Amino acid sequence: MTYTALGTVQTRAARVVWMLEELGVPYDYQPARPRSEEALRATPAGKVPVLIVDGVVLTDSTAILTYLTDKHGQFTYGAGSLERALQDGFTGLILDELEGLLWAASRHGFILPEEMRVAALKPSLKWEFERNLTRLEQRFVGPFLMGAQMTVPDILLAHCLGWAGAAKFPAPGPLLAAFHGRMTARPAYQRTMAR
Ligand SMILES: N[C@@H](CCC(=O)N[C@@H](CS)C(=O)NCC(=O)O)C(=O)O
């Protein structure tokens, strides 16, 4: 089994590299930029991350994290358990209610063709982000999102909090700020960012 992770850690590829580092499994790393030649060779849209497993190209960071954690039996509750249903609920919520807003801001800021960008969206996206973050903070158990066990949505949430900081989106309250500090202090995260 060989893993090749494609995508610079300045993108959502950071989530994949981070999980590989947490799992401690060997992998090759190609820091391809979005829409670069290497990324376009892997998939038609040239989006990253991509994980190539024994020649099979896997796309989408969340799907890749789900595959890796199921495969290695760590950082996830077992498929079919109620805990897993709760975990997947958090994953969906973070993608919809945090990442979706950040990604919309990026698309309308610098990704879409200029004539398709709507700069006026930004205050609304930030307002919604802050509201959603406050709601999520009310459900945060600690030290990880669901309690003692670190799972896939913890990496997604920590990644989105870092993204929000870089995009000048509203900062989280004290609980989530402390969580973000703990997550980014993890050796696996530090190794990821040193890539
Ligand atoms: N849902 C996908 C999104 C992948 C994605 O859009 N990645 C960005 C970089 S963070 C990209 O490659 N964008 C290039 C483009 O949209 O053309 C995932 O989580 O992997």
XYZ file of N, CA and C and ligand atoms in Angstrom:
605
model
N 0.855 -1.211 0.000
C 0.000 0.000 0.000
C 0.883 1.250 0.000
N 0.810 2.067 -1.064
C 1.575 3.313 -1.051
C 0.609 4.496 -1.127
N 0.902 5.489 -0.307
C 0.105 6.713 -0.304
C 0.933 7.838 -0.919
N 0.331 8.561 -1.875
C 0.946 9.800 -2.349
C -0.045 10.926 -2.145
N 0.318 11.890 -1.297
C -0.546 13.046 -1.031
C -0.118 14.180 -1.947
N -1.099 14.760 -2.642
C -0.818 15.821 -3.602
C -1.507 17.104 -3.139
N -0.771 18.202 -3.074
C -1.377 19.490 -2.716
C -0.552 20.209 -1.670
N -0.344 21.502 -1.873
C 0.451 22.273 -0.903
C -0.332 22.379 0.406
N 0.411 22.504 1.492
C -0.254 22.583 2.792
C -0.889 23.959 3.041
N -0.771 24.868 2.067
C -1.506 26.136 2.153
C -2.967 25.947 1.712
N -3.330 24.739 1.294
C -4.695 24.442 0.836
C -5.305 23.386 1.764
N -6.485 22.908 1.380
C -7.131 21.863 2.182
C -6.331 20.563 2.192
N -5.278 20.493 1.394
C -4.376 19.335 1.454
C -3.718 19.227 2.830
N -3.640 20.333 3.572
C -3.055 20.296 4.925
C -3.778 19.258 5.788
N -5.099 19.134 5.579
C -5.871 18.186 6.399
C -5.396 16.752 6.167
N -5.102 16.441 4.921
C -4.705 15.076 4.555
C -3.307 14.785 5.099
N -2.386 15.732 4.887
C -1.016 15.541 5.384
C -1.039 15.442 6.917
N -1.835 16.295 7.542
C -1.945 16.283 9.012
C -2.419 14.906 9.492
N -3.467 14.380 8.866
C -3.975 13.064 9.301
C -2.936 11.969 9.069
N -2.231 12.020 7.934
C -1.188 11.013 7.680
C -0.111 11.096 8.762
N 0.224 12.329 9.162
C 1.223 12.516 10.225
C 0.692 11.998 11.562
N -0.574 12.256 11.867
C -1.157 11.754 13.120
C -1.128 10.229 13.138
N -1.429 9.618 11.995
C -1.490 8.152 11.920
C -0.094 7.532 11.938
N 0.898 8.338 11.552
C 2.274 7.830 11.543
C 2.525 6.802 10.455
N 1.779 6.910 9.352
C 1.997 5.960 8.249
C 2.915 6.614 7.203
N 3.716 5.801 6.478
C 4.587 6.394 5.459
C 3.790 6.896 4.255
N 4.252 7.986 3.666
C 3.587 8.527 2.467
C 4.577 9.378 1.691
N 4.314 9.493 0.381
C 5.071 10.451 -0.425
C 4.265 11.737 -0.459
N 4.976 12.832 -0.656
C 4.286 14.121 -0.650
C 4.689 14.935 -1.864
N 3.688 15.442 -2.606
C 3.951 16.338 -3.743
C 3.213 17.650 -3.496
N 3.959 18.737 -3.248
C 3.306 20.005 -2.890
C 2.720 20.739 -4.108
N 1.797 20.083 -4.813
C 1.241 20.685 -6.038
C 0.277 21.819 -5.699
N 0.337 22.890 -6.477
C -0.604 23.990 -6.302
C -1.915 23.658 -7.020
N -3.049 24.250 -6.585
C -4.307 24.040 -7.296
C -4.144 24.411 -8.766
N -4.700 23.617 -9.635
C -4.697 23.827 -11.097
C -3.285 23.780 -11.701
N -2.315 23.278 -10.933
C -0.967 23.115 -11.505
C -0.985 21.910 -12.442
N 0.093 21.760 -13.173
C 0.181 20.634 -14.114
C -0.016 19.289 -13.409
N 0.665 19.124 -12.247
C 0.552 17.855 -11.508
C -0.880 17.624 -11.037
N -1.537 18.711 -10.574
C -2.914 18.563 -10.083
C -3.848 18.245 -11.247
N -3.623 18.879 -12.386
C -4.476 18.628 -13.560
C -4.263 17.230 -14.137
N -3.068 16.707 -13.935
C -2.827 15.321 -14.372
C -3.648 14.338 -13.529
N -3.864 14.696 -12.250
C -4.576 13.785 -11.341
C -6.088 13.843 -11.538
N -6.644 15.062 -11.694
C -8.103 15.198 -11.870
C -8.381 16.320 -12.874
N -9.513 16.258 -13.568
C -9.796 17.249 -14.613
C -9.856 18.691 -14.102
N -10.346 18.909 -12.858
C -10.463 20.291 -12.357
C -9.154 20.778 -11.742
N -8.226 19.877 -11.507
C -6.946 20.280 -10.912
C -7.080 20.710 -9.463
N -8.111 20.190 -8.786
C -8.293 20.566 -7.377
C -7.410 19.708 -6.490
N -6.980 20.283 -5.389
C -6.239 19.532 -4.380
C -6.998 19.657 -3.053
N -6.884 18.679 -2.158
C -5.971 17.548 -2.189
C -6.470 16.386 -3.035
N -5.461 15.528 -3.336
C -5.702 14.231 -3.941
C -4.823 13.260 -3.164
N -5.355 12.075 -2.898
C -4.506 11.018 -2.325
C -4.513 9.864 -3.316
N -3.327 9.487 -3.756
C -3.237 8.364 -4.690
C -2.857 7.122 -3.877
N -3.726 6.128 -3.942
C -3.526 4.893 -3.169
C -3.402 3.743 -4.157
N -2.210 3.178 -4.228
C -1.972 2.076 -5.175
C -2.504 2.414 -6.566
N -2.250 3.622 -7.021
C -2.641 4.032 -8.373
C -4.066 4.560 -8.488
N -4.874 4.441 -7.427
C -6.257 4.953 -7.479
C -6.269 6.380 -6.931
N -6.885 7.306 -7.696
C -6.899 8.714 -7.307
C -8.134 8.999 -6.444
N -7.906 9.326 -5.167
C -9.013 9.690 -4.275
C -9.083 11.202 -4.173
N -10.297 11.760 -4.238
C -10.477 13.213 -4.152
C -11.292 13.560 -2.904
N -11.262 14.821 -2.559
C -12.023 15.451 -1.457
C -11.424 15.141 -0.085
N -10.994 16.213 0.581
C -10.280 16.044 1.855
C -11.081 15.240 2.879
N -12.390 15.503 2.992
C -13.179 14.800 4.015
C -13.303 13.319 3.671
N -13.524 13.016 2.384
C -13.616 11.616 1.964
C -12.282 10.905 2.210
N -11.191 11.609 1.983
C -9.860 11.012 2.187
C -9.618 10.751 3.680
N -9.980 11.729 4.523
C -9.816 11.539 5.967
C -10.681 10.379 6.466
N -11.873 10.272 5.925
C -12.772 9.182 6.328
C -12.171 7.838 5.926
N -11.655 7.765 4.716
C -11.003 6.533 4.250
C -9.821 6.173 5.162
N -8.943 7.140 5.403
C -7.727 6.855 6.179
C -8.056 6.426 7.606
N -9.009 7.103 8.226
C -9.305 6.794 9.632
C -10.046 5.456 9.748
N -10.921 5.166 8.792
C -11.577 3.847 8.791
C -10.541 2.747 8.572
N -9.680 2.995 7.612
C -8.687 1.985 7.228
C -7.748 1.654 8.394
N -7.298 2.707 9.095
C -6.318 2.497 10.160
C -6.959 2.385 11.544
N -8.293 2.553 11.602
C -9.007 2.355 12.876
C -8.602 3.325 13.968
N -8.308 4.554 13.593
C -7.963 5.586 14.582
C -8.622 6.901 14.185
N -8.828 7.777 15.170
C -9.396 9.107 14.954
C -10.799 9.065 14.347
N -11.519 7.981 14.621
C -12.912 7.885 14.184
C -13.642 6.900 15.075
N -14.948 7.114 15.221
C -15.792 6.068 15.803
C -16.133 5.084 14.693
N -16.467 3.861 15.077
C -16.709 2.814 14.089
C -17.952 3.082 13.251
N -17.880 2.744 11.956
C -19.032 2.907 11.065
C -20.217 2.120 11.628
N -21.392 2.731 11.595
C -22.598 2.057 12.075
C -22.891 2.317 13.542
N -21.950 2.965 14.271
C -22.216 3.270 15.687
C -22.943 4.616 15.786
N -23.635 4.801 16.907
C -24.315 6.087 17.122
C -23.300 7.221 17.239
N -22.150 6.891 17.878
C -21.102 7.924 17.993
C -20.661 8.373 16.604
N -20.567 7.412 15.688
C -20.146 7.764 14.321
C -21.188 8.666 13.651
N -22.459 8.382 13.928
C -23.513 9.234 13.354
C -23.365 10.661 13.884
N -23.068 10.781 15.187
C -22.869 12.122 15.759
C -21.631 12.780 15.152
N -20.571 11.999 15.023
C -19.315 12.501 14.424
C -19.565 13.005 13.003
N -20.259 12.207 12.203
C -20.520 12.603 10.812
C -21.437 13.838 10.757
N -22.311 13.955 11.761
C -23.147 15.157 11.843
C -22.288 16.401 12.033
N -21.276 16.294 12.901
C -20.358 17.430 13.101
C -19.566 17.704 11.822
N -19.139 16.638 11.147
C -18.390 16.833 9.895
C -19.237 17.621 8.899
N -20.481 17.191 8.718
C -21.366 17.875 7.771
C -21.608 19.319 8.179
N -21.801 19.520 9.472
C -22.067 20.869 9.969
C -20.867 21.799 9.712
N -19.673 21.307 9.998
C -18.480 22.154 9.800
C -18.316 22.496 8.317
N -18.564 21.516 7.459
C -18.419 21.786 6.016
C -19.458 22.801 5.536
N -20.701 22.605 5.981
C -21.786 23.509 5.542
C -21.658 24.892 6.141
N -21.469 24.913 7.474
C -21.723 26.157 8.208
C -20.465 26.968 8.478
N -19.302 26.364 8.293
C -18.061 27.141 8.452
C -17.302 27.157 7.125
N -16.924 25.956 6.649
C -16.113 25.928 5.426
C -16.839 26.571 4.241
N -18.146 26.298 4.111
C -18.904 26.834 2.969
C -18.799 28.356 2.891
N -18.830 29.001 4.075
C -18.770 30.465 4.112
C -17.362 30.959 3.773
N -16.349 30.252 4.317
C -14.960 30.638 4.026
C -14.648 30.453 2.544
N -15.145 29.359 1.997
C -14.860 29.043 0.587
C -15.587 30.043 -0.323
N -16.793 30.444 0.070
C -17.518 31.453 -0.721
C -16.723 32.765 -0.719
N -16.171 33.125 0.453
C -15.383 34.367 0.535
C -14.144 34.265 -0.348
N -13.491 33.096 -0.354
C -12.302 32.922 -1.206
C -12.695 33.006 -2.684
N -13.770 32.327 -3.029
C -14.167 32.311 -4.456
C -14.479 33.718 -4.941
N -15.235 34.468 -4.097
C -15.613 35.817 -4.513
C -14.490 36.822 -4.294
N -13.432 36.394 -3.590
C -12.296 37.293 -3.380
C -11.245 37.155 -4.464
N -10.889 35.898 -4.827
C -9.752 35.767 -5.760
C -9.793 34.546 -6.659
N -10.878 33.754 -6.596
C -10.851 32.527 -7.392
C -11.716 32.617 -8.650
N -12.937 33.128 -8.504
C -13.831 33.211 -9.675
C -13.286 34.228 -10.679
N -13.705 34.118 -11.947
C -13.357 35.182 -12.894
C -13.851 36.522 -12.331
N -13.063 37.589 -12.534
C -13.357 38.855 -11.865
C -14.798 39.329 -12.033
N -15.331 39.155 -13.246
C -16.683 39.674 -13.489
C -17.757 38.877 -12.751
N -17.387 37.735 -12.190
C -18.345 36.893 -11.455
C -18.250 37.083 -9.932
N -17.294 37.903 -9.482
C -17.107 38.091 -8.043
C -18.098 39.109 -7.491
N -18.657 38.815 -6.308
C -19.580 39.753 -5.648
C -18.958 40.135 -4.299
N -18.249 41.247 -4.287
C -17.530 41.650 -3.072
C -18.505 41.943 -1.931
N -19.717 42.379 -2.266
C -20.695 42.775 -1.245
C -21.157 41.603 -0.371
N -20.837 40.381 -0.769
C -21.234 39.204 0.013
C -20.511 39.114 1.352
N -19.323 39.676 1.412
C -18.401 39.387 2.517
C -18.978 39.653 3.924
N -19.573 40.835 4.163
C -20.101 41.072 5.514
C -21.149 40.036 5.914
N -21.972 39.613 4.982
C -22.997 38.621 5.281
C -22.359 37.271 5.622
N -21.323 36.894 4.877
C -20.628 35.625 5.140
C -19.983 35.659 6.525
N -19.390 36.809 6.882
C -18.731 36.932 8.191
C -19.758 36.881 9.327
N -20.877 37.526 9.123
C -21.929 37.532 10.143
C -22.421 36.109 10.404
N -22.674 35.383 9.311
C -23.165 34.010 9.450
C -22.122 33.121 10.118
N -20.863 33.333 9.743
C -19.763 32.543 10.305
C -19.718 32.717 11.825
N -19.813 33.957 12.276
C -19.733 34.227 13.718
C -20.911 33.580 14.444
N -22.090 33.708 13.862
C -23.277 33.097 14.475
C -23.106 31.573 14.565
N -22.637 30.948 13.488
C -22.498 29.490 13.452
C -21.419 28.994 14.410
N -20.361 29.797 14.534
C -19.268 29.439 15.435
C -19.758 29.465 16.888
N -20.546 30.460 17.215
C -21.097 30.571 18.580
C -21.987 29.375 18.877
N -22.791 28.973 17.901
C -23.663 27.799 18.096
C -22.843 26.533 18.285
N -21.786 26.412 17.505
C -20.954 25.208 17.605
C -20.248 25.170 18.956
N -19.818 26.348 19.412
C -19.107 26.414 20.696
C -20.005 25.901 21.830
N -21.311 26.111 21.699
C -22.239 25.628 22.730
C -22.289 24.105 22.779
N -21.917 23.460 21.687
C -21.954 21.989 21.641
C -20.583 21.362 21.907
N -19.565 22.192 22.037
C -18.192 21.703 22.212
C -18.038 21.073 23.601
N -17.541 19.840 23.652
C -17.420 19.141 24.932
C -16.034 19.370 25.546
N -14.977 19.149 24.780
C -13.608 19.319 25.251
C -13.042 18.045 25.851
N -11.757 17.783 25.759
C -10.781 18.666 25.101
C -10.943 18.683 23.577
N -11.630 17.643 23.026
C -11.940 17.643 21.593
C -13.431 17.927 21.426
N -13.844 18.097 20.187
C -15.225 18.466 19.894
C -16.230 17.573 20.611
N -16.018 16.247 20.519
C -16.985 15.302 21.075
C -16.562 14.755 22.432
N -15.464 15.209 22.971
C -15.007 14.700 24.265
C -13.562 14.261 24.217
N -13.297 13.086 24.809
C -11.899 12.663 25.005
C -11.235 12.197 23.719
N -12.046 11.744 22.754
C -11.446 11.172 21.546
C -11.357 12.186 20.403
N -10.174 12.313 19.830
C -10.005 13.185 18.661
C -10.499 12.447 17.418
N -11.319 13.132 16.627
C -11.890 12.499 15.428
C -11.740 13.430 14.216
N -12.175 12.941 13.081
C -12.070 13.693 11.812
C -12.554 15.151 11.929
N -13.746 15.405 12.508
C -14.189 16.811 12.543
C -13.284 17.730 13.354
N -12.476 17.177 14.263
C -11.536 18.042 14.989
C -10.508 18.644 14.034
N -10.044 17.823 13.096
C -9.065 18.341 12.128
C -9.755 19.348 11.200
N -10.978 19.039 10.786
C -11.691 19.973 9.902
C -11.923 21.308 10.615
N -12.336 21.229 11.874
C -12.633 22.457 12.623
C -11.359 23.274 12.845
N -10.297 22.604 13.279
C -9.047 23.335 13.521
C -8.556 23.974 12.226
N -8.695 23.246 11.124
C -8.254 23.796 9.844
C -9.091 25.021 9.471
N -10.404 24.934 9.667
C -11.270 26.075 9.329
C -10.979 27.284 10.227
N -10.621 27.034 11.493
C -10.306 28.158 12.393
C -9.033 28.868 11.924
N -8.067 28.094 11.450
C -6.841 28.702 10.907
C -7.138 29.485 9.643
N -7.956 28.915 8.803
C -8.364 29.555 7.546
C -9.082 30.878 7.858
N -9.980 30.818 8.862
C -10.746 32.015 9.239
C -9.812 33.130 9.696
N -8.786 32.756 10.466
C -7.827 33.757 10.936
C -7.129 34.412 9.755
N -6.696 33.581 8.802
C -5.978 34.117 7.637
C -6.899 34.987 6.778
N -8.197 34.662 6.753
C -9.149 35.405 5.905
C -9.767 36.594 6.654
N -9.281 36.850 7.885
C -9.804 37.937 8.727
C -11.306 37.787 9.005
N -11.735 36.541 9.189
C -13.099 36.265 9.608
C -13.162 36.386 11.134
N -14.388 36.489 11.722
C -14.492 36.649 13.170
C -13.761 35.547 13.940
N -13.135 35.954 15.037
C -12.373 35.007 15.866
C -13.332 34.206 16.740
N -12.949 32.993 17.113
C -13.815 32.183 17.980
C -13.785 32.684 19.418
N -14.734 32.202 20.230
C -14.723 32.482 21.664
C -13.616 31.703 22.351
N -13.503 31.855 23.694
C -12.368 31.285 24.428
C -12.241 29.758 24.324
N -13.360 29.042 24.344
C -13.279 27.573 24.291
C -12.662 27.094 22.991
N -13.165 27.638 21.879
C -12.659 27.201 20.573
C -11.285 27.790 20.286
N -11.002 28.942 20.829
C -9.655 29.515 20.646
C -8.630 28.626 21.352
N -8.967 28.161 22.561
C -8.052 27.284 23.303
C -7.905 25.941 22.576
N -9.010 25.432 22.050
C -8.977 24.185 21.269
C -8.032 24.352 20.078
N -8.172 25.475 19.372
C -7.327 25.720 18.196
C -5.851 25.756 18.600
N -5.566 26.383 19.729
C -4.189 26.438 20.236
C -3.647 25.036 20.510
N -4.464 24.204 21.143
C -4.011 22.835 21.461
C -3.796 22.017 20.190
N -4.717 22.169 19.237
C -4.615 21.382 18.003
C -3.373 21.769 17.205
N -3.086 23.068 17.136
C -1.963 23.507 16.311
C -0.618 23.290 17.030
N -0.678 23.003 18.331
C 0.563 22.681 19.062
C 0.933 21.204 18.885
N 0.053 20.413 18.314
C 0.339 18.973 18.168
C 1.544 18.773 17.238
N 2.444 17.858 17.599
C 3.625 17.629 16.756
C 3.253 17.299 15.303
N 2.175 16.550 15.098
C 1.788 16.173 13.727
C 1.403 17.409 12.913
N 0.774 18.387 13.561
C 0.422 19.634 12.865
C 1.689 20.431 12.555
N 2.583 20.468 13.522
C 3.843 21.203 13.322
C 4.641 20.603 12.161
N 4.665 19.251 12.101
C 5.383 18.599 11.004
C 4.700 18.902 9.658
N 3.376 18.971 9.683
C 2.617 19.267 8.467
C 2.984 20.652 7.934
N 2.983 21.613 8.833
C 3.232 22.988 8.394
C 4.685 23.221 7.997
N 5.566 22.325 8.457
C 6.975 22.441 8.075
C 7.212 21.878 6.669
N 6.164 21.281 6.074
C 6.287 20.669 4.758
C 6.486 21.719 3.665
N -14.240 19.715 -1.222
C -12.897 19.643 -1.740
C -12.458 21.000 -2.211
C -11.118 20.970 -2.935
C -10.749 22.358 -3.438
O -11.594 23.097 -3.970
N -9.482 22.727 -3.230
C -9.015 24.034 -3.628
C -7.786 24.407 -2.822
S -8.160 24.513 -1.087
C -8.664 24.010 -5.090
O -7.939 23.133 -5.523
N -9.162 24.989 -5.850
C -8.880 25.130 -7.235
C -10.091 25.547 -7.988
O -11.171 25.699 -7.371
O -9.978 25.718 -9.195
C -11.971 19.122 -0.637
O -12.288 19.282 0.553
O -10.938 18.525 -0.946
